[in-house]
Coordinates of C-alpha atoms in Angstrom, one line a residue:
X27 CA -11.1 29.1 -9.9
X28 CA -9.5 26.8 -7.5
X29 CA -10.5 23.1 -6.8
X30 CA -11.6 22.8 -3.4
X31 CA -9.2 20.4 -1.0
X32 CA -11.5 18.0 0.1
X33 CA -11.3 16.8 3.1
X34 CA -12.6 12.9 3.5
X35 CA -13.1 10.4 6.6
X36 CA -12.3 7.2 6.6
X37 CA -14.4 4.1 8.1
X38 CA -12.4 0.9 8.1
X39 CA -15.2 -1.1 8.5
X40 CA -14.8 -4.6 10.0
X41 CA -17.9 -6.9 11.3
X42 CA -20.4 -3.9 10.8
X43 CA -17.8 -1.8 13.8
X44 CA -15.4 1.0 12.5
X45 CA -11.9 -0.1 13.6
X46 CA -8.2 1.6 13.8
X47 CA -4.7 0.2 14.4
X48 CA -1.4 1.5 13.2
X49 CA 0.1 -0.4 9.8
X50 CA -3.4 -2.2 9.7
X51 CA -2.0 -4.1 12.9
X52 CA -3.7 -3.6 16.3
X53 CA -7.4 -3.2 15.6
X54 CA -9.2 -1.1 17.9
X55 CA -13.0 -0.2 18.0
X56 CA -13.6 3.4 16.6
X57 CA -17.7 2.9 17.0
X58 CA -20.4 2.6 14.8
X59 CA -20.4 3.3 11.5
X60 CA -23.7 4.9 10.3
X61 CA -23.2 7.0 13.8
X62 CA -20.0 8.3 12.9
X63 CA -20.9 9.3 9.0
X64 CA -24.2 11.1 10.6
X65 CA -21.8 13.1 12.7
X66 CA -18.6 13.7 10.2
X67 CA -21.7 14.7 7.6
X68 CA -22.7 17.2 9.6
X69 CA -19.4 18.4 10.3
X70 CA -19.1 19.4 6.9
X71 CA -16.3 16.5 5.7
X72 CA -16.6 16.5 1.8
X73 CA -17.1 12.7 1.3
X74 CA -16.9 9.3 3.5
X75 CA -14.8 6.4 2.8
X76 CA -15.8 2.9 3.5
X77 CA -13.1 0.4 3.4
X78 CA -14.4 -3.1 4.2
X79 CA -10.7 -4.6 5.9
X80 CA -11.9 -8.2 6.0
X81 CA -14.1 -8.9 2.8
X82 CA -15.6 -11.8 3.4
X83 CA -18.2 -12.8 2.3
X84 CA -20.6 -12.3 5.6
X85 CA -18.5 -9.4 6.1
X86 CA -19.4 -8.5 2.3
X87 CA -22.9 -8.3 2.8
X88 CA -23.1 -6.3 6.3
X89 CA -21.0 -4.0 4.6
X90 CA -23.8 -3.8 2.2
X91 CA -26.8 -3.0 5.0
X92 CA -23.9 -0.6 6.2
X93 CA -23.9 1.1 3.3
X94 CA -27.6 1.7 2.7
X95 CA -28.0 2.6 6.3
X96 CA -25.2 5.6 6.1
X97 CA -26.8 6.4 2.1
X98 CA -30.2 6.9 3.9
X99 CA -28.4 9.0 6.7
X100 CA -25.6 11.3 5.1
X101 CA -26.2 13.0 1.7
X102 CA -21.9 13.4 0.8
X103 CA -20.5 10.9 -1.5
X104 CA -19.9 7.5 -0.6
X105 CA -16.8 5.9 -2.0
X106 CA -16.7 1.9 -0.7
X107 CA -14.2 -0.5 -1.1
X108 CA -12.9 -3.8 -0.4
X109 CA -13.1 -7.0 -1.9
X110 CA -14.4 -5.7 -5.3
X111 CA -13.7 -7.8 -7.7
X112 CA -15.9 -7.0 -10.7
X113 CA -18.3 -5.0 -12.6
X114 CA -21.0 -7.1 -10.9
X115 CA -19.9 -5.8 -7.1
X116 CA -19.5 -2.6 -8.3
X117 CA -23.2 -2.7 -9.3
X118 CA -24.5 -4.0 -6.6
X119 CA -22.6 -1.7 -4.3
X120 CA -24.0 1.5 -6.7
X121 CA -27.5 0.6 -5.7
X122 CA -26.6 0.1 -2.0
X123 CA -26.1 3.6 -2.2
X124 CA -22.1 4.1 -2.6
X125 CA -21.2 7.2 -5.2
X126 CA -17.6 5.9 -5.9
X127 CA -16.1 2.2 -6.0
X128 CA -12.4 1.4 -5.0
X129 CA -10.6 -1.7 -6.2
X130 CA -7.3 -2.7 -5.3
X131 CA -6.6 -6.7 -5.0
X132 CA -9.0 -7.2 -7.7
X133 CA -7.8 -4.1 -10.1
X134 CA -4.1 -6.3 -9.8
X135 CA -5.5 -10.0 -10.3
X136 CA -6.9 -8.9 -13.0
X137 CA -6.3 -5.0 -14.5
X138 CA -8.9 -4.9 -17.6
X139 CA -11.3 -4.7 -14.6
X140 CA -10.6 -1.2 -14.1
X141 CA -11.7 -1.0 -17.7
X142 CA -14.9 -2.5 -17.4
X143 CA -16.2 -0.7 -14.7
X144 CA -15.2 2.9 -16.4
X145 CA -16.7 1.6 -19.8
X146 CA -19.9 0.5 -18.0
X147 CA -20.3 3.0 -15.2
X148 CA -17.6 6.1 -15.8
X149 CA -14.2 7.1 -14.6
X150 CA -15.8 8.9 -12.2
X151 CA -17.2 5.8 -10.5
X152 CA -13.9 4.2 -10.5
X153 CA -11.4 4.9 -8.0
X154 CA -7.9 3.1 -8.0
X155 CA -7.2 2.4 -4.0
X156 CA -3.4 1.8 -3.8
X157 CA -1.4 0.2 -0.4
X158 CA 2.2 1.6 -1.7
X159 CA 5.6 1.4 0.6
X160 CA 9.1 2.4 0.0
X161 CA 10.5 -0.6 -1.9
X162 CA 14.2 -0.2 -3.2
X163 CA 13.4 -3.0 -5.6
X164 CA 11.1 -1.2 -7.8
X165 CA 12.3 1.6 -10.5
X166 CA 10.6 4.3 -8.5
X167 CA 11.2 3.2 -5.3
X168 CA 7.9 2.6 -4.4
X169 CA 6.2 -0.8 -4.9
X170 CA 2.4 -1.7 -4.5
X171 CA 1.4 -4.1 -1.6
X172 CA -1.5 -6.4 -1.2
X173 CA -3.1 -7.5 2.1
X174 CA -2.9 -5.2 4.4
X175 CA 0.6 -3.6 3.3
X176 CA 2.2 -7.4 4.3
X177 CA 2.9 -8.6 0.5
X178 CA 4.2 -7.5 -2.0
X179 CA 2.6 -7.4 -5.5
X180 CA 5.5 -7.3 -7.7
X181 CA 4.7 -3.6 -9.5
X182 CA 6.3 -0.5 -9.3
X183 CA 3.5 2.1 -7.8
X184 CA 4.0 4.7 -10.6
X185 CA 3.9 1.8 -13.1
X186 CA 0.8 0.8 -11.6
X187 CA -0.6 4.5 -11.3
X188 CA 0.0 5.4 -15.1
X189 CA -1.6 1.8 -16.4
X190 CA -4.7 1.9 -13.9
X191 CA -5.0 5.7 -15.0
X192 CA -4.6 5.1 -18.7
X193 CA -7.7 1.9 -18.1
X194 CA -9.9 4.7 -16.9
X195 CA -9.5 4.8 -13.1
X196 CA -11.0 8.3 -12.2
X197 CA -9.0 8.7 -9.0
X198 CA -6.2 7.6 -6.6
X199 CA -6.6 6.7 -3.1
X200 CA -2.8 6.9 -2.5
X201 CA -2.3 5.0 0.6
X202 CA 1.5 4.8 2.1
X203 CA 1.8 1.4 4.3
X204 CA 4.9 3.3 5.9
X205 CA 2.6 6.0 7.7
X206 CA -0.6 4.5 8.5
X207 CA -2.0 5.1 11.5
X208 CA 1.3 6.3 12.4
X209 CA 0.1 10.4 13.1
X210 CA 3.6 11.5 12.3
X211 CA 2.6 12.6 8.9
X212 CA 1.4 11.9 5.1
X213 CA 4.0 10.8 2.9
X214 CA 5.0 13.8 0.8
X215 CA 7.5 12.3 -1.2
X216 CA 5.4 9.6 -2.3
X217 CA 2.5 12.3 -3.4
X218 CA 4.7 13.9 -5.4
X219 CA 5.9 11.5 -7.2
X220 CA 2.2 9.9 -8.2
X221 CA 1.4 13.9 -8.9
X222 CA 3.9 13.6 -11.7
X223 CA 2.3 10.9 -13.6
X224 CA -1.1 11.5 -13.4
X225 CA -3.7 13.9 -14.1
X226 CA -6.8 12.7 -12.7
X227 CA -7.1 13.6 -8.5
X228 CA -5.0 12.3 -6.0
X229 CA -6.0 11.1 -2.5
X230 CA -3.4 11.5 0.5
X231 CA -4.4 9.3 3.2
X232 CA -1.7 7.7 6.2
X233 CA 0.1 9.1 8.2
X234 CA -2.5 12.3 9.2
X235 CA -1.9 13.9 12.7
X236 CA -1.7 17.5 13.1
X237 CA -3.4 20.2 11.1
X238 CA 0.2 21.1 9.1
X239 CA 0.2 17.5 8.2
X240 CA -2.9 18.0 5.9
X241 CA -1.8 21.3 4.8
X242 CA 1.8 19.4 3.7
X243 CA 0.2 16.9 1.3
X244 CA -2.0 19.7 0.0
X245 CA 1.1 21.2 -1.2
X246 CA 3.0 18.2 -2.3
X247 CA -0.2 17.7 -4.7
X248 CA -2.7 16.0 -3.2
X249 CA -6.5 16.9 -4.3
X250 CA -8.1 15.4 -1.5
X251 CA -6.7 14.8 2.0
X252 CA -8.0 11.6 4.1
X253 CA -7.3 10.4 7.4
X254 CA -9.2 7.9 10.1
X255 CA -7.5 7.8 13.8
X256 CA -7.1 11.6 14.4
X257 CA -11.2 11.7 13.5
X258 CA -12.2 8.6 15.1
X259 CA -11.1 9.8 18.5
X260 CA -11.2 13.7 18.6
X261 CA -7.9 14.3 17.8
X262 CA -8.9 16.8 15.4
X263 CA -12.2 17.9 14.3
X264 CA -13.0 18.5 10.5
X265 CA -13.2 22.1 10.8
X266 CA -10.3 23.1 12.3
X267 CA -8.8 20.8 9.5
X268 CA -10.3 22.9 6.9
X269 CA -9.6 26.3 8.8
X270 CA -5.8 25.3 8.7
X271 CA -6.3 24.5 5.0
X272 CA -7.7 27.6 4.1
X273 CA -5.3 29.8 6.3
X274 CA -2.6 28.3 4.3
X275 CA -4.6 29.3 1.1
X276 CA -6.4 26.4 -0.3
X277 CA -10.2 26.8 -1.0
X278 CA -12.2 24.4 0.9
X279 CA -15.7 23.9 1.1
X280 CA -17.3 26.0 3.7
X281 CA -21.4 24.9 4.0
X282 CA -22.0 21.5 4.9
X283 CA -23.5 19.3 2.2

């Protein structure tokens, strides 16, 4: 039987506010947070995706009453990320009532990380969140960025996919700094690519804005298809998302959790 396509919102959460620009540049006000998980959970999206943008440390811990507000208001899985650095946030963000944990900055500072947190809490807890752009340096010709897409890390994506995969990372939150925010469309080149070196489930997310778009990086391999802007303001709705999906002969899951 089939793997559903999942079909996931994103809340980039900065100062407790849901915001949306294009490249991460250009912030705008999307609206609350807890309001707009009530209403993509019962819209049937498969899972939520908090991504705190600023990571401070105030910002760090209103992302935390954020967190147990939309855990005691949705029942999808949470995955939250930003600023995780160790086993000890992922922890503490488990009990706030997140499902899944992303890491990026941290996972590069310091890569047995992702190890820790699969040996303490299981791959499926652990979800690798990679910023990659087109980078001619890099063997592959993608590279992994840091900060918002604006530096570069020094690692070939695949490179970075394999290793964070062969630590114990559960999951990739493939994230193209080209597209974001951009609507005209996921990278498919770039999901392909990770598809080929991996075997744990890909996440497309940038670059979402018509229906075809998620149906495209469906068939260039992703598992899961992500997107924020074309949610956040009514572009497109989660089922007619999912009704595109299935027309083009994915299963997708139907009932709302």
């Amino acid at each position: 039987m089939a793997v559903a396509i999942r079909v996931i919102p994103c809340l980039d959460v900065h100062d407790g506010r849901v915001v949306k620009g294009v490249n991460f540049l250009n912030l705008r006000d999307a609206g609350d947070p807890v309001e707009l998980a009530r209403a993509y959970g019962e819209a049937g999206a498969d899972e939520l995706t908090f991504l705190d943008i600023s990571a401070s440390s105030d910002a760090r811990a209103t992302t935390y009453e954020v967190v147990t507000r939309t855990a005691e208001t949705v029942f999808i899985p949470l995955c939250v990320g930003g600023g995780v650095r160790s086993v000890e946030d992922v922890d503490r963000l488990l009990r706030t009532g997140a499902d899944k944990v992303g890491i990026n900055t941290g996972a590069i500072a310091r890569p047995q990380t992702i190890d820790e947190i699969a040996t303490r809490f299981g791959n499926q807890v652990c979800v690798l969140s990679l910023d990659a752009r087109r980078e001619a340096g890099q063997p592959s010709g993608f590279g992994v960025t840091t900060h918002g897409g604006r530096k570069p890390a020094g690692l070939d994506a695949l490179e970075w996919c394999r290793e964070a995969v062969d630590r114990g990372a559960g999951e990739i939150l493939l994230n193209s700094m080209d597209a974001d925010g951009t609507t005209d469309g996921f990278d498919l080149t770039m999901i392909e690519a990770v598809r080929r070196v991996v075997d744990v489930p890909v996440i497309a997310s940038g670059g979402a804005g018509t229906v075809a778009h998620f149906v495209a990086a469906a068939r260039a391999g992703a598992d899961a298809v992500l997107a924020a802007s074309v949610f956040h303001y009514g572009t497109l709705g989660i089922a007619e998302v999912k009704a595109g999906l299935a027309e083009a002969g994915f299963e997708v899951r139907t009932s709302v959790a």
